[in-house]
Short mmCIF file of C-alpha atoms in Angstrom, two decimals:
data_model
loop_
_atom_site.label_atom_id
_atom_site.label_comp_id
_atom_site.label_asym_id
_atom_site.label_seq_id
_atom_site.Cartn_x
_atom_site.Cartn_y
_atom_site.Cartn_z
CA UNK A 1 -23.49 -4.39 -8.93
CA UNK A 2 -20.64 -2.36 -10.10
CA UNK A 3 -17.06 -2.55 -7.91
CA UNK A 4 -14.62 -0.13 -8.01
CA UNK A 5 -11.63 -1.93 -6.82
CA UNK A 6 -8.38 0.09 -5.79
CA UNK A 7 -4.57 -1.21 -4.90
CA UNK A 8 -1.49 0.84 -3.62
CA UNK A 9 -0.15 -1.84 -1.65
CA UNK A 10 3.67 -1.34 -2.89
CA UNK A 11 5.52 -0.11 -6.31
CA UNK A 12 1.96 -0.57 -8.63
CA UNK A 13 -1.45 1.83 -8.80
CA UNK A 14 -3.99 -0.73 -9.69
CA UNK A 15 -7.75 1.07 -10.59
CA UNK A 16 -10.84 -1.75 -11.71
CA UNK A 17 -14.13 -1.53 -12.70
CA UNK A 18 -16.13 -5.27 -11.79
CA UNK A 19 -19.55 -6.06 -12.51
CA UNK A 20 -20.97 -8.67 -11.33
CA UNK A 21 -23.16 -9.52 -14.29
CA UNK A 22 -20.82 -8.68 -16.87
CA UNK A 23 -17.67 -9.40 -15.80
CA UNK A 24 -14.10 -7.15 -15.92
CA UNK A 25 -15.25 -4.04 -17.22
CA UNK A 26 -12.04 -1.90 -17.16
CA UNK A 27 -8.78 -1.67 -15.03
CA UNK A 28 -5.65 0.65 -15.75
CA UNK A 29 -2.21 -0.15 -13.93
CA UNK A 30 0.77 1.98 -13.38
CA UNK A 31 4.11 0.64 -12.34
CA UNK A 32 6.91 2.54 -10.49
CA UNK A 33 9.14 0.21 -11.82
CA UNK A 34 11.39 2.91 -13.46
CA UNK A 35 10.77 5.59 -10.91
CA UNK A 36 12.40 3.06 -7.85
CA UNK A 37 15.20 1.30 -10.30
CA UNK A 38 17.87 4.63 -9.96
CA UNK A 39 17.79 3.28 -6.38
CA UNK A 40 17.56 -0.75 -6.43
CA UNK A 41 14.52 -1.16 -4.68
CA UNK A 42 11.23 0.11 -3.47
CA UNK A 43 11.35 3.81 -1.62
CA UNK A 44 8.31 3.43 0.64
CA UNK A 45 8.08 7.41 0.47
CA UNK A 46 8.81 7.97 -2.98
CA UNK A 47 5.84 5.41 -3.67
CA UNK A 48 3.31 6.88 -1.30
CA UNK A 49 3.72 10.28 -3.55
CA UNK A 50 3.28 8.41 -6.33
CA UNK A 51 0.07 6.94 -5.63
CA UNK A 52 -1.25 10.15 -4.77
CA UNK A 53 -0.61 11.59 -7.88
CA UNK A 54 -1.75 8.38 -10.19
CA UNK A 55 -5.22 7.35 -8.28
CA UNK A 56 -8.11 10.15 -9.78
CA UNK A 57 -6.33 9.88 -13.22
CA UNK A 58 -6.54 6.50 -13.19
CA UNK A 59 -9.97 6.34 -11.99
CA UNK A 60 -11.14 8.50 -14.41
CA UNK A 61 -9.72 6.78 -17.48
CA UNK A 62 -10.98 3.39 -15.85
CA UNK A 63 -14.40 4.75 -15.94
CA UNK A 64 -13.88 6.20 -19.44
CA UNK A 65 -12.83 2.79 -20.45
CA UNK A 66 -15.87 1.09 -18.90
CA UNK A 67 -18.01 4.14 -20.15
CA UNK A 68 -19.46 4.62 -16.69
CA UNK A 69 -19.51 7.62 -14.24
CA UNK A 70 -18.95 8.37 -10.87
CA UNK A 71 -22.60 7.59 -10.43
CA UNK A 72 -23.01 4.06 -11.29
CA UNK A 73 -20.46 2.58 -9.05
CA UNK A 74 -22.59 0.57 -6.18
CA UNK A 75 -19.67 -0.08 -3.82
CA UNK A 76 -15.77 0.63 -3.66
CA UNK A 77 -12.95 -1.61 -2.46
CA UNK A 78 -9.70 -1.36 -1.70
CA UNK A 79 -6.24 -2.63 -0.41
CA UNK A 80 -6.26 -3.12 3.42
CA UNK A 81 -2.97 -4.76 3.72
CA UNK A 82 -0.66 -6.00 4.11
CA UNK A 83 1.95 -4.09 2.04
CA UNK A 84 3.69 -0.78 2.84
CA UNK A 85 1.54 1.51 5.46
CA UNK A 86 2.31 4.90 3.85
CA UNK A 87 1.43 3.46 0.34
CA UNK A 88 -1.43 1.45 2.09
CA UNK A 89 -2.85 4.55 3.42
CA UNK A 90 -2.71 6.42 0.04
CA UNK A 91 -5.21 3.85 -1.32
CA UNK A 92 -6.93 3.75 1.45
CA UNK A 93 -7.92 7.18 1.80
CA UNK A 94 -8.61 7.32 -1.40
CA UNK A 95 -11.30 4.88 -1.61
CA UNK A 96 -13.03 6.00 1.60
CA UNK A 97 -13.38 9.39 0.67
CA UNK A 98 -14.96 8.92 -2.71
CA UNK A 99 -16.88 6.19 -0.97
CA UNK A 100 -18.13 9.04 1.39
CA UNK A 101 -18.11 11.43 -1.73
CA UNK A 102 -20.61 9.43 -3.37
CA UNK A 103 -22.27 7.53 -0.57
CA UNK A 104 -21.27 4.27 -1.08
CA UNK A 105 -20.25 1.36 0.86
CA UNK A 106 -16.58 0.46 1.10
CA UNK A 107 -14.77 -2.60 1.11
CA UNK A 108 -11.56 -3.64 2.97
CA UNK A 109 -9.44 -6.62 0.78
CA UNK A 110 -6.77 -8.49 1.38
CA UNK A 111 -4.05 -8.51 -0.84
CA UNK A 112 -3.33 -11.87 -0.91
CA UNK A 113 -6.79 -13.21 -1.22
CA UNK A 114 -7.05 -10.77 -4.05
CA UNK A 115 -3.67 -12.92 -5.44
CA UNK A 116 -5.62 -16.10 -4.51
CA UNK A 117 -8.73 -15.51 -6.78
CA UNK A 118 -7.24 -13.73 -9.62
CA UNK A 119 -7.18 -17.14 -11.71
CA UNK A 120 -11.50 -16.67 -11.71
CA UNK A 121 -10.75 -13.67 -13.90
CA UNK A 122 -9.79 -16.19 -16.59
CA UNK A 123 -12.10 -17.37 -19.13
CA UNK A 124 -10.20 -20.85 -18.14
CA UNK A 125 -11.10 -20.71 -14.31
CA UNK A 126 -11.37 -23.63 -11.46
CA UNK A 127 -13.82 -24.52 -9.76
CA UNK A 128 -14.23 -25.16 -6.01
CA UNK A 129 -11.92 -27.05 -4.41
CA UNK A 130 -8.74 -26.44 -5.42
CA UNK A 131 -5.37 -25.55 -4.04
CA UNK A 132 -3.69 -22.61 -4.38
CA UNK A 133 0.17 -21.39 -4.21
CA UNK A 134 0.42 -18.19 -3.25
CA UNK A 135 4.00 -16.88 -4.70
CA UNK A 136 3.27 -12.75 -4.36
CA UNK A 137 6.41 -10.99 -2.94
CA UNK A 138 7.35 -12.00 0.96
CA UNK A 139 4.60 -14.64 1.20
CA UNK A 140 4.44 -18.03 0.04
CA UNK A 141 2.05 -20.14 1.06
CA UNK A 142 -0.01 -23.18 0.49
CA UNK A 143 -3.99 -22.96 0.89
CA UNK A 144 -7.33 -25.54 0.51
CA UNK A 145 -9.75 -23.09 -1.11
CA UNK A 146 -13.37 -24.35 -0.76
CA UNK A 147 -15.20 -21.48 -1.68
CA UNK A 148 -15.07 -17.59 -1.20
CA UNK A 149 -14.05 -16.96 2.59
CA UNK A 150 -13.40 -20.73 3.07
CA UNK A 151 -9.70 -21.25 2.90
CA UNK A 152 -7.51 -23.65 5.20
CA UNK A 153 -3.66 -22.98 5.52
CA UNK A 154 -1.59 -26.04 4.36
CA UNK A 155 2.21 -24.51 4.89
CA UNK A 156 3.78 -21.32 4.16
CA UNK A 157 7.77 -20.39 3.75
CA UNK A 158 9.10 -19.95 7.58
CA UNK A 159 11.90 -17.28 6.62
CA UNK A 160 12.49 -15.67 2.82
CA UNK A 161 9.82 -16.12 0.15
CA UNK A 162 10.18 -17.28 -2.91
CA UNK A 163 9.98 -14.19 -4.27
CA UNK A 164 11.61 -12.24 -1.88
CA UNK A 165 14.51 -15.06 -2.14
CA UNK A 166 15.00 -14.05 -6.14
CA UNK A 167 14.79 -10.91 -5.58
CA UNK A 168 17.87 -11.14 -2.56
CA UNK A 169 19.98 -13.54 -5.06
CA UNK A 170 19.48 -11.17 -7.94
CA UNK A 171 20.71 -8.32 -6.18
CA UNK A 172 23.91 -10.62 -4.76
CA UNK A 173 24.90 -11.18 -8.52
CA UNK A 174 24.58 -7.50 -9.48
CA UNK A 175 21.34 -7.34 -11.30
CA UNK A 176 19.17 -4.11 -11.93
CA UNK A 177 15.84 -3.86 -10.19
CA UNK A 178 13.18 -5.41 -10.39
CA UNK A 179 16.05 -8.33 -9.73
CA UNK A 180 13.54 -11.36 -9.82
CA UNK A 181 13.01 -10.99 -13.42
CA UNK A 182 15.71 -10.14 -14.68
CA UNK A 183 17.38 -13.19 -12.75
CA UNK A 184 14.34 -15.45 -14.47
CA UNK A 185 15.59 -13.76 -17.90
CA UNK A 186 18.81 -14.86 -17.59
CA UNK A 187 18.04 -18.12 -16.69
CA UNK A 188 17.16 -18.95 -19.77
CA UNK A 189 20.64 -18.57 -20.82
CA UNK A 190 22.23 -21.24 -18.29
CA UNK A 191 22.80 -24.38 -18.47
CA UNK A 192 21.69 -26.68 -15.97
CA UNK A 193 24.31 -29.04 -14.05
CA UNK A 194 26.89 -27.06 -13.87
CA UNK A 195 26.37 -26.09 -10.36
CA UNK A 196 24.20 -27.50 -7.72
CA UNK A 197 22.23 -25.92 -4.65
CA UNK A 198 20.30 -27.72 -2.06
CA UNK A 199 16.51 -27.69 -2.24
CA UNK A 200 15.70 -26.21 1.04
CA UNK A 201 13.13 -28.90 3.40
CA UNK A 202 12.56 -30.91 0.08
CA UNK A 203 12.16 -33.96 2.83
CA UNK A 204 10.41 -31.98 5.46
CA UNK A 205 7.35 -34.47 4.96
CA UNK A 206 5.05 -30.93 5.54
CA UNK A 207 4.29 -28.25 3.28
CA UNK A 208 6.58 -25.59 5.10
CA UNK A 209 8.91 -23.98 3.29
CA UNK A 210 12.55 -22.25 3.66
CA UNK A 211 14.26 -20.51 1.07
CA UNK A 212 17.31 -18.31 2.96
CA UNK A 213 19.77 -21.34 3.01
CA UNK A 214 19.11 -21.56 -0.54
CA UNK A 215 20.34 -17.92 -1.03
CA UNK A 216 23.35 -18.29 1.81
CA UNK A 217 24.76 -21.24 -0.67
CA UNK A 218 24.67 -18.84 -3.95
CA UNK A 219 26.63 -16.37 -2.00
CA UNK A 220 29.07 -19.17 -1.05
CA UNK A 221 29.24 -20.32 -4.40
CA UNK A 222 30.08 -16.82 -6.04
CA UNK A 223 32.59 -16.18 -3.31
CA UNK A 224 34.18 -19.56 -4.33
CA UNK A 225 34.31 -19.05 -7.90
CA UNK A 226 35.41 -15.41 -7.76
CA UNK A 227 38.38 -16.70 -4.99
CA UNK A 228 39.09 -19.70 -7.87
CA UNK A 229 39.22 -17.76 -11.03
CA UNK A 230 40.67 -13.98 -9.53
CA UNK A 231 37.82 -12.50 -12.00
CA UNK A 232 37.41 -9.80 -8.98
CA UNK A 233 33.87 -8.60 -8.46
CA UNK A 234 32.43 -9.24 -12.15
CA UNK A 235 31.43 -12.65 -12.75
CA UNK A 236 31.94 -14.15 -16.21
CA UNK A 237 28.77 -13.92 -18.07
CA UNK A 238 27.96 -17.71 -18.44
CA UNK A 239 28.70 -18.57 -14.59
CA UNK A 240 26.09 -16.02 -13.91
CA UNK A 241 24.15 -17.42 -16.21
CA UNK A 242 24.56 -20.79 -14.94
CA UNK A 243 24.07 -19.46 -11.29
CA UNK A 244 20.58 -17.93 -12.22
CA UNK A 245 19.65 -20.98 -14.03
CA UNK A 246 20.36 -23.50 -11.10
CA UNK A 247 18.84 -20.95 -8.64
CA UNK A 248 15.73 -21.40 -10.40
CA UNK A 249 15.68 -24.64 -11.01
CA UNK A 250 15.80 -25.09 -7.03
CA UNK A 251 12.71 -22.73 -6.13
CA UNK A 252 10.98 -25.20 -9.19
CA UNK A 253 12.06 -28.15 -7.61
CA UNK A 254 10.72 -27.30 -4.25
CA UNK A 255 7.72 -25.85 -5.17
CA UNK A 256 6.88 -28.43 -7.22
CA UNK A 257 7.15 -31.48 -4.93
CA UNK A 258 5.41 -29.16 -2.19
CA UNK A 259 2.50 -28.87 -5.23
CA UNK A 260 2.41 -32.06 -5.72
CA UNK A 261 2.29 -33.10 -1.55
CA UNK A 262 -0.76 -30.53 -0.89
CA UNK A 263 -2.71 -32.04 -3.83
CA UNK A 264 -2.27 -35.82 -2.64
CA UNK A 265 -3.00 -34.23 1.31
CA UNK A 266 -6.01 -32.51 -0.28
CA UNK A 267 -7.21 -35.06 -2.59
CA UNK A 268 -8.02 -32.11 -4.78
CA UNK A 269 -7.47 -32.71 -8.61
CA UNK A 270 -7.14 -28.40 -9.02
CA UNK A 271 -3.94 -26.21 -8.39
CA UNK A 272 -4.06 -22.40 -8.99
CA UNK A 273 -1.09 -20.72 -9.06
CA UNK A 274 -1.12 -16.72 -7.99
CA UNK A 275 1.45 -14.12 -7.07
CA UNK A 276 4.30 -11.98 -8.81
CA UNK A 277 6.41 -15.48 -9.54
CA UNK A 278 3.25 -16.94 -10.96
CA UNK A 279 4.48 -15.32 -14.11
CA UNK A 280 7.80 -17.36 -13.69
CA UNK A 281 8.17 -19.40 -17.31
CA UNK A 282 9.86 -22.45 -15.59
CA UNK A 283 7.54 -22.59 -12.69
CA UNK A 284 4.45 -22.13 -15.21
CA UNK A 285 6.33 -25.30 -16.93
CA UNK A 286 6.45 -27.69 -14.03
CA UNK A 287 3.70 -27.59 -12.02
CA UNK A 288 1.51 -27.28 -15.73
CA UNK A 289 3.03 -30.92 -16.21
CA UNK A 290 1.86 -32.10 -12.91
CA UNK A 291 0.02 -35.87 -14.15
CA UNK A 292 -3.76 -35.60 -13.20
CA UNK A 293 -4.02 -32.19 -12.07
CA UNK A 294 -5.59 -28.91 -13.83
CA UNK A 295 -3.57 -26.01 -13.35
CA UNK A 296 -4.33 -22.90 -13.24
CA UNK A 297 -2.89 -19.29 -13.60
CA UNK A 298 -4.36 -15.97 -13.87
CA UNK A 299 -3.16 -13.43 -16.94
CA UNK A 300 0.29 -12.34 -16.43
CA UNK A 301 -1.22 -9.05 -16.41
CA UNK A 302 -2.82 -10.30 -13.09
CA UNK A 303 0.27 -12.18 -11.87
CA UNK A 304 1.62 -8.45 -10.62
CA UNK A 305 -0.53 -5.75 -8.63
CA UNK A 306 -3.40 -4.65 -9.96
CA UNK A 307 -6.47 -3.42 -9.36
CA UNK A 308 -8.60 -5.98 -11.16
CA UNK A 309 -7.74 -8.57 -8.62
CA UNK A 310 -9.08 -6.45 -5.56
CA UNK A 311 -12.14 -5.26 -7.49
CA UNK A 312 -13.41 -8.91 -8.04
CA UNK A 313 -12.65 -9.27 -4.13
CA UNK A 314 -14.57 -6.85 -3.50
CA UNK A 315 -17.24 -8.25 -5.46
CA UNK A 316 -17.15 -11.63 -4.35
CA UNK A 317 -17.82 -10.13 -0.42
CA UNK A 318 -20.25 -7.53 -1.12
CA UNK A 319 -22.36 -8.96 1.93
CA UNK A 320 -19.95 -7.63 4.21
CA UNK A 321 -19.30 -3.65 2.26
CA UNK A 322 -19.93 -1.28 4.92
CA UNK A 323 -20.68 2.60 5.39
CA UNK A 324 -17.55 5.19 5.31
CA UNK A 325 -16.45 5.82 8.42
CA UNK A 326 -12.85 5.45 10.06
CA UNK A 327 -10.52 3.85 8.98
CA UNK A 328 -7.14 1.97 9.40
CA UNK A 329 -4.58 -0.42 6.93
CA UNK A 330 -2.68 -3.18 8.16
CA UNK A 331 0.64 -3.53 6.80
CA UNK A 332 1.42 -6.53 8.98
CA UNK A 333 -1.76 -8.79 8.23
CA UNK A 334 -1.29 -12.22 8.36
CA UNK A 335 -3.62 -14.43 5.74
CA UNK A 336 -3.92 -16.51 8.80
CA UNK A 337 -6.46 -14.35 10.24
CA UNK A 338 -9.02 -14.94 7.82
CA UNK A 339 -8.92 -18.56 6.87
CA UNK A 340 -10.41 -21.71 8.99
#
């Protein structure tokens, strides 16, 4: 059976082909990165546009890639939610159309269970059980993944994600968009101990999560050293450097112990690690260190958006495709709703 898998959930057009004999066929990806950096974030709007104009290109050179047509795709899925509606329903309409077009059943996905099984795209993949940290954008979460459709919620961030925690400090120290990399970049360049931050319900004894305080105390910080040193808005280079570094080093921290808490809960000997801040090089670092424990972590061109991720989805619940018909997306979906 040949999937067609489609996502438009925020600033990335994500077109797969997935067969499920043969594997990834195809997928093509285009980012809006440079289209949404002139104004320092996502312009729900200017991204709805933008998906409109990228999907049927895409499509087509997917299938040229895959050397398929039209024809041969069995079933189409697609993005539900959550993510941004107007970008949501871009996608969406999309795929039901040509499902209609071409008669074929459609698929509804959601995004973060397409995040969650992106690591069985690797030739390196887990098997069921495992546990899996979702780090994708304004979720982060903690879930025992028996099989397809069998997930059980373990503990989730209860104000800013991760991600959406770099992304917040990044912009507070005056770095271009996409801020969460860049911030990761410059990490690299700081040293560690020359600043401290807390590490947010380290001690919580539960695998909840709170990452807001940790960005209230950079602000402080920067506040403080600008007031000490009179160097006016710009930092000096190294302190920002420094600040990144130490930043990072308390998301790592934190997500690491919380790692290591859901595996001895669990008793599961498998952690898979999905989600934009998957691709994070000290994260990958830490939790691949864990003692005892296989981890996990799908291409870093499957750490971001992309289509590939909601094809094999789609594949993986072909049981429930159904005939074209209405329609809706849900921006506001909580994972909750489909696990145990």
């Amino acid at each position: 059976m040949l999937v067609l898998g489609i996502e438009s959930s925020c600033d990335e057009t994500g077109v797969a082909l997935y067969d499920t004999e043969h594997g990834l066929l195809a997928h093509q990806l285009h980012t809006q990165i440079a289209m949404h950096a002139e104004y320092g974030g996502v312009v729900p709007e200017l991204a709805s546009r933008d998906h409109i104009r990228r999907l049927t290109p895409l499509t087509q050179a997917c299938l040229h890639q895959a050397g398929k047509t039209f024809a041969d795709i069995d079933a189409i899925a697609y993005t539900q939610g959550p993510g941004l509606g107007g970008a949501l329903l871009a996608g969406a309409s999309f795929a039901n159309a040509l499902a209609f077009a071409l008669n074929k059943p459609i698929i509804p996905v959601h995004h973060l269970e397409g995040h969650m099984l992106s690591p069985l795209l690797s030739d390196d993949k887990p098997d069921f059980p495992f546990v899996a940290l979702l780090v994708s954008g304004g979720h982060t979460q903690f879930m025992a993944v028996k099989g397809i459709g069998d997930y059980t919620l373990l503990g989730e961030s209860i104000d800013d994600a991760a991600g959406e925690a770099f992304d917040k400090t990044a912009k507070l120290l005056g770095l271009p968009y996409p801020g969460g990399a860049k911030l990761s970049e410059l990490a690299r360049l700081g040293h560690s101990g020359s600043l401290h931050f807390p590490r947010p319900m380290l001690h919580s004894h539960d695998l909840n999560m709170s990452f807001s305080g940790l960005k209230t105390a950079v602000l402080t910080a920067v506040n403080k050293i600008k007031a000490e040193t009179g160097c006016g808005e710009a930092l000096p280079e190294q302190v920002r450097h420094d600040i990144c570094r130490e930043f990072q080093n308390a998301v790592v921290d934190v997500l690491t112990s919380k790692a290591k808490q859901a595996l001895q809960q669990t008793g599961y000997k498998q952690l898979v690690v999905a989600g934009g801040v998957g691709a994070n090089w000290q994260l990958r670092q830490s939790l691949s260190s864990l003692s005892e424990v296989h981890t996990f972590f799908p291409p870093l061109a499957y750490c971001t958006d992309n289509g590939a991720m909601i094809a094999f989805a789609g594949a993986m619940h072909l049981s429930s495709a159904r005939p074209t018909g209405s329609f809706n997306v849900r921006p506001r979906w909580p994972l909750s709703q489909i696990v145990n």
